């Protein structure tokens, strides 16, 4: 049955026809190929390779990037793609976010012409999967203190260190890894078969089960000199990637929220207790009304942010606000939806617990909820509160 | 080879139909889609074009909103998009005249369409257009191939199915086929957006629409179903079967 | 008095029951029928139906295989005025061709006719019904089984006209195949079984019924989970959502999750031994009986109907 999205304020009518066509394409694919198979993928803990192929064929990877075989869509289209994918599963959206915003984007923005021509077309087509290595076992919210380092050995670089929590790591052909060269953070392109590089998978996740998460281990990993991204130094590199990915999450989370709302609404209408559908009770209606209210606000936030992205009038704090808010409400909506489903809510028959568990990761990655609070707090007060040191 | 595919935009088959003032309220339709059988015609047309070369001309006759569907067709590979303004005509004979005139204007060699559109479910268009074109028509086909100057197609028969062939201008009305429908992709969508839709009217086509001698009096919700009837015991099975035939008309 | 031209449809050597219904429909508004029998098939049967004024047999080689173009060309020579045909696939095609040839409107698949002439036809798959007034000549096709059949009792004259037309379709190969079992999402009729069927082997009885009426076979979740029936057959909230014209539920209690997948079916027939089973709450027709008693009776009633 064709999916009719909750769009109380007709926000999607503000999209261009092209953006809506992209939406429908992804939406139909998610309905036909993802939703029927997602529980199985989660149970087996794998990211189905057909999904990589399909995303490449649809041509949505690296959505807002132009040239080098990339789609060249608007940020609004990118947002819509994320939303539709995440209605299926946050793990699927994570795959696309990492590929497009975290792996392709730095090559596109900071790479040499040769690097762009070599990597981007194959990544846009889905042939090569990319990953992004910033977080380390001991450095999460403060990546600036990372210890992974690169040494200039004349005709090559030598990388040593370890990254953790790296989405797509084990299945990636290409890793964009941030490491310190003479104390300055630089981006390096590591290929799967580079000597001294390995990417063991992390097992046992209760969240994003259909997404591959890995460690990246560098033991005297030797790479040619032309693998450093020439165009950026310092934290600006990884942070500009994160801005794009966070933007996508601010839309994506709404997809999860909608899936939970849809399921809760349907359940409430059909579940009879005390002789009447539970949807007929005020307390339940209050919950549904609250969900609709938050989703609608989130949609307006996300849409306006996309306009600012496309117009170039955004600042990172705008993105922090949207990421923080929309993930927060999505998670709360998942919890309320679970409540409405009663015991059924804990079953994998319903998408609720899966979205809820996924959103716990989404709340943490790409800057935790509170880190975004601190970013906005700094914007308001002019005082940074990340650390006691100046 | 010029392949014309006739497409109609209809309310999505899952959409609610709301009636107000004795007419179906088209504004309340939440989603308009390409009629499902037309999708098979389009897919077969695309495959025929890929195998034999040529151009695929997507033609629709309908209100302005149906242009969107032509763009959807372009996103999967339609080359020429033709929108015939329906000028409020609803008599299917008139629609057939307009479609046939457009088919001639664009010099199509073969015409593919759905066996019926999911709104009226009538099934008049394919054979009616064929009549005007003086063309051969095969209905309920599931696939069409063009080889050695012949169109080879499968249609159902009393005993299963039969492979039939036609020559010359032919019209094929598609049932749901076995072919897998292609998805659009971003590149197709971007190209489709740039593609011009040729809008034409009955006067461009030199078609004089005479007055119709049918008048639409009203559209109403279907009659309320009677309350359920329950029978005790298997001896009532034959009664129920005759009710299924005579009251419900479902067998 | 007005006459209708009726194109007869045959079933082997006999008239198809719908031909009686076409004549019945004409009679119901006080009109006589002129019945055209392609290739003269069943002409004397047609002549003996009440309300038939004349039978015209159109005889020609073109009737050997079905080519709507050739048939309509041959038949058109004897058609007049308002034309009634069955809304079968062939009837619709001939009707559309005749209408285009004669430059008159066509109204397909009507379910009622009254004087005026006022006709009704379902649109949007039955989600609405349209009423039309026909003020001149037109071709009208009638939904099978929606009209009262005319009775035997008449002796109309039979005229024979030799008229053929060029056949443009050639048959390359006939493929006899047992029609494949439809998927539940495609079928117009579904027969589903539940735990009340006792064992998975007993589904063969439902298969038999499905063969007769060209139905798909579905199942409740209980049967899928506990007896290993393929999941694609499951109807319900976590299975397929279906909207056939007729849904037959056998030994299914009617849990809310099952109803979620089938309650929008146009008609529902429930067979269950428990008179209080909730499935009866949504059923248009309910039979309180065990399947062991009801299914054989259903099988013979349906085969009789179909023969
Ligand atoms: C499934 C998954 C996939 C991931 N994929 C990737 C990837 O592809 N690439 C990558 O580089 N990383 C990835 N990450 C890592 C992610 O970005 C980090 O987990 C995140 O940055 C938080 O770091 P941390 O887990 O070390 O938590 P910490 O930084 O240790 O934070 C723990 C808690 O302390 C709070 N906190 C920290 N500092 C402060 C402060 N100054 N004031 C107040 N509160 C504070 C945080 O808000 C949080 O609540 C992924 C994580 C997950 C769960
Ligand atoms: C989250 C969730 C999702 C679900 N999704 C679905 C779904 O998609 N589809 C689905 O079907 N169910 C679903 N269910 C299961 C549903 O709740 C019921 O358990 C299930 O439909 C029962 O199947 P049943 O009617 O075959 O069995 P029962 O409820 O056991 O009913 C058997 C019926 O057979 C009758 N019977 C017994 N013997 C005979 C006989 N000899 N002749 C005639 N009648 C007889 C009995 O009177 C009884 O009414 C779901 C449940 C949950 C919790």
Coordinates of C-alpha atoms in Angstrom, one line a residue, chain B:
Chain B
X1 CA 10.7 2.6 -34.4
X2 CA 8.4 5.1 -32.7
X3 CA 6.7 3.5 -29.7
X4 CA 3.7 5.3 -28.3
X5 CA 2.7 4.5 -24.7
X6 CA -0.7 5.8 -23.6
X7 CA -0.7 6.7 -19.9
X8 CA -3.5 7.8 -17.6
X9 CA -3.2 9.4 -14.2
X10 CA -5.6 8.0 -11.7
X11 CA -6.1 8.2 -7.9
X12 CA -3.7 5.8 -6.3
X13 CA -5.6 2.5 -5.9
X14 CA -5.2 2.8 -2.1
X15 CA -6.5 6.4 -2.0
X16 CA -9.8 7.3 -0.3
X17 CA -12.5 8.5 -2.7
X18 CA -14.6 11.2 -1.2
X19 CA -17.8 12.4 -2.7
X20 CA -19.3 15.8 -2.3
X21 CA -22.3 17.3 -4.0
X22 CA -22.9 14.2 -6.1
X23 CA -19.4 14.2 -7.6
X24 CA -16.1 12.6 -6.8
X25 CA -14.1 15.3 -5.1
X26 CA -10.8 15.1 -7.1
X27 CA -9.2 17.7 -4.8
X28 CA -9.5 15.3 -1.9
X29 CA -7.5 12.6 -3.6
X30 CA -4.3 12.3 -1.6
X31 CA -2.2 10.7 -4.2
X32 CA -2.3 10.5 -8.0
X33 CA -0.4 7.7 -9.7
X34 CA 0.2 6.2 -13.1
X35 CA -2.5 3.6 -13.7
X36 CA -0.9 0.3 -12.7
X37 CA -1.4 -1.6 -16.0
X38 CA 0.0 1.4 -17.8
X39 CA 3.2 0.9 -15.9
X40 CA 3.6 -2.5 -17.5
X41 CA 3.0 -1.0 -21.0
X42 CA 5.6 1.6 -20.3
X43 CA 8.1 -0.9 -19.1
X44 CA 7.6 -3.1 -22.2
X45 CA 7.9 0.0 -24.3
X46 CA 11.2 0.8 -22.8
X47 CA 12.5 -2.7 -23.3
X48 CA 11.3 -2.7 -26.9
X49 CA 13.1 0.6 -27.5
X50 CA 16.3 -0.8 -25.9
X51 CA 16.2 -3.8 -28.1
X52 CA 15.1 -2.2 -31.4
X53 CA 16.1 1.4 -31.1
X54 CA 13.7 4.2 -31.7
X55 CA 11.9 6.7 -29.5
X56 CA 9.3 6.3 -26.8
X57 CA 6.5 8.8 -26.9
X58 CA 4.5 9.0 -23.7
X59 CA 1.0 10.4 -24.3
X60 CA -1.7 11.3 -21.9
X61 CA -5.0 13.0 -22.2
X62 CA -6.1 14.6 -19.0
X63 CA -6.1 17.7 -16.8
X64 CA -3.0 19.6 -16.1
X65 CA -2.1 17.6 -13.1
X66 CA -1.4 14.6 -15.3
X67 CA 1.8 16.3 -16.6
X68 CA 3.5 15.1 -13.5
X69 CA 3.0 11.5 -14.6
X70 CA 4.7 12.3 -17.9
X71 CA 7.7 13.6 -16.0
X72 CA 7.7 10.3 -14.1
X73 CA 7.7 8.5 -17.4
X74 CA 10.6 10.6 -18.6
X75 CA 12.5 9.7 -15.4
X76 CA 12.6 6.1 -16.5
X77 CA 13.3 6.8 -20.1
X78 CA 10.4 8.3 -22.1
X79 CA 11.8 10.5 -24.9
X80 CA 8.9 12.6 -25.9
X81 CA 6.2 13.8 -23.6
X82 CA 2.8 14.7 -25.0
X83 CA 0.0 16.2 -22.9
X84 CA -3.4 16.5 -24.6
X85 CA -5.6 18.9 -22.7
X86 CA -8.8 17.0 -22.0
X87 CA -10.9 20.1 -22.3
X88 CA -13.3 18.6 -19.8
X89 CA -14.3 15.7 -22.1
X90 CA -15.2 12.5 -20.3
X91 CA -16.7 10.5 -23.1
X92 CA -14.2 7.9 -23.8
X93 CA -14.9 7.9 -27.6
X94 CA -13.7 11.5 -27.5
X95 CA -10.6 10.7 -25.6
X96 CA -9.8 7.9 -28.1
X97 CA -10.2 10.4 -31.0
X98 CA -7.7 12.7 -29.3
X99 CA -5.2 10.0 -28.5
X100 CA -5.4 8.5 -32.0
X101 CA -4.8 11.9 -33.6
X102 CA -1.8 12.4 -31.4
X103 CA -0.5 9.0 -32.2
X104 CA -0.7 9.8 -35.9
X105 CA 0.8 13.3 -35.4
X106 CA 3.9 11.7 -33.8
X107 CA 4.0 8.9 -36.4
X108 CA 4.0 6.0 -33.9
X109 CA 4.5 2.5 -35.4
X110 CA 3.2 0.7 -32.3
X111 CA 1.0 1.7 -29.4
X112 CA 1.1 0.2 -25.9
X113 CA -1.4 0.9 -23.2
X114 CA -2.9 -0.7 -20.1
X115 CA -5.9 -3.1 -20.5
X116 CA -7.9 -0.7 -18.4
X117 CA -7.4 2.4 -16.2
X118 CA -7.8 2.0 -12.5
X119 CA -10.4 4.7 -12.2
X120 CA -13.2 3.7 -14.6
X121 CA -11.8 0.2 -15.2
X122 CA -13.5 0.3 -18.6
X123 CA -10.9 -1.0 -21.0
X124 CA -12.2 0.9 -24.1
X125 CA -9.1 2.9 -24.9
X126 CA -6.8 0.3 -26.5
X127 CA -9.4 -1.3 -28.9
X128 CA -11.1 2.1 -29.5
X129 CA -7.9 3.8 -30.5
X130 CA -7.0 0.8 -32.7
X131 CA -10.3 1.1 -34.5
X132 CA -9.7 4.8 -35.3
X133 CA -6.1 4.0 -36.4
X134 CA -7.4 1.0 -38.4
X135 CA -4.8 -1.0 -36.5
X136 CA -4.7 -4.5 -35.1
X137 CA -5.3 -4.8 -31.4
X138 CA -4.4 -7.5 -28.9
X139 CA -5.7 -7.1 -25.4
X140 CA -4.6 -8.6 -22.0
X141 CA -1.0 -9.1 -23.3
X142 CA 1.8 -9.7 -20.9
X143 CA 4.8 -9.1 -23.1
X144 CA 5.5 -7.9 -26.6
X145 CA 8.6 -8.5 -28.7
X146 CA 9.4 -7.2 -32.2
X147 CA 11.3 -9.5 -34.5
X148 CA 11.6 -9.8 -38.2
X149 CA 8.9 -7.2 -38.8
X150 CA 6.4 -8.9 -36.5
X151 CA 5.1 -8.2 -33.1
X152 CA 5.0 -11.4 -31.0
X153 CA 2.9 -11.3 -27.9
X154 CA 1.3 -13.6 -25.3
X155 CA -2.4 -13.4 -24.4
X156 CA -4.6 -15.6 -22.3
X157 CA -6.7 -18.3 -24.0
X158 CA -9.3 -20.7 -22.9
X159 CA -6.7 -23.4 -22.3
X160 CA -3.9 -21.3 -20.8
X161 CA -2.2 -18.8 -23.1
X162 CA -1.3 -18.3 -26.7
X163 CA 1.5 -16.7 -28.6
X164 CA 0.1 -14.5 -31.3
X165 CA 1.7 -12.3 -33.9
X166 CA 0.7 -9.1 -35.7
X167 CA 2.1 -7.0 -38.4
X168 CA 1.8 -3.4 -39.2
X169 CA 0.5 -0.8 -36.9
X170 CA -0.6 -2.6 -33.8
X171 CA -2.1 -1.7 -30.4
X172 CA -1.3 -3.8 -27.3
X173 CA -3.3 -3.5 -24.1
X174 CA -1.3 -4.8 -21.2
X175 CA -2.4 -6.8 -18.3
X176 CA -0.1 -7.1 -15.2
X177 CA 3.0 -8.7 -16.7
X178 CA 5.8 -10.8 -15.4
X179 CA 8.4 -8.1 -16.2
X180 CA 9.9 -6.3 -13.3
X181 CA 9.2 -2.6 -13.4
X182 CA 12.3 -0.4 -13.4
X183 CA 12.9 2.3 -10.7
X184 CA 13.8 5.8 -11.6
X185 CA 17.1 7.1 -10.5
X186 CA 18.4 10.5 -9.7
X187 CA 20.0 11.0 -13.1
X188 CA 16.7 10.1 -14.8
X189 CA 14.8 12.5 -12.5
X190 CA 17.2 15.4 -13.2
X191 CA 16.9 14.8 -17.0
X192 CA 13.1 14.4 -16.8
X193 CA 12.9 17.8 -15.1
X194 CA 14.5 19.4 -18.1
X195 CA 12.4 17.6 -20.6
X196 CA 9.8 19.7 -22.4
X197 CA 6.2 18.5 -22.2
X198 CA 4.4 19.2 -25.5
X199 CA 1.0 20.5 -24.7
X200 CA -1.6 20.2 -27.4
X201 CA -5.3 20.7 -27.8
X202 CA -8.1 19.2 -29.9
X203 CA -7.7 22.1 -32.4
X204 CA -4.0 21.4 -32.7
X205 CA -5.0 17.9 -33.6
X206 CA -7.9 18.9 -35.9
X207 CA -10.3 16.8 -33.9
X208 CA -13.9 18.0 -33.7
X209 CA -15.5 16.8 -30.5
X210 CA -19.2 16.4 -31.2
X211 CA -21.7 16.5 -28.4
X212 CA -21.9 13.4 -26.4
X213 CA -25.2 11.7 -26.0
X214 CA -24.3 10.5 -22.5
X215 CA -24.8 12.7 -19.5
X216 CA -23.2 12.2 -16.2
X217 CA -26.0 12.6 -13.6
X218 CA -24.2 11.8 -10.4
X219 CA -21.4 10.0 -8.7
X220 CA -22.4 8.5 -5.3
X221 CA -20.9 6.3 -2.6
X222 CA -21.6 2.7 -3.2
X223 CA -24.8 1.4 -1.6
X224 CA -24.4 0.3 2.0
X225 CA -23.8 -3.3 2.3
X226 CA -26.6 -5.3 3.8
X227 CA -26.0 -6.6 7.4
X228 CA -24.1 -9.9 7.6
X229 CA -26.2 -13.0 7.2
X230 CA -25.4 -16.0 9.3
X231 CA -26.6 -19.5 8.6
X232 CA -26.4 -22.5 10.9
X233 CA -25.3 -25.7 9.3
X234 CA -23.5 -26.8 6.2
X235 CA -26.8 -27.5 4.4
X236 CA -27.0 -23.8 3.7
X237 CA -23.8 -23.7 1.7
X238 CA -25.7 -23.8 -1.6
X239 CA -27.9 -20.9 -0.5
X240 CA -24.8 -18.9 0.3
X241 CA -23.2 -19.8 -3.0
X242 CA -26.2 -18.5 -4.9
X243 CA -26.2 -15.3 -2.9
X244 CA -22.5 -14.9 -3.7
X245 CA -23.5 -15.0 -7.3
X246 CA -26.8 -13.1 -7.3
X247 CA -26.5 -10.7 -4.5
X248 CA -22.8 -10.0 -4.4
X249 CA -21.9 -10.8 -8.0
X250 CA -18.5 -12.0 -6.9
X251 CA -18.4 -15.5 -8.4

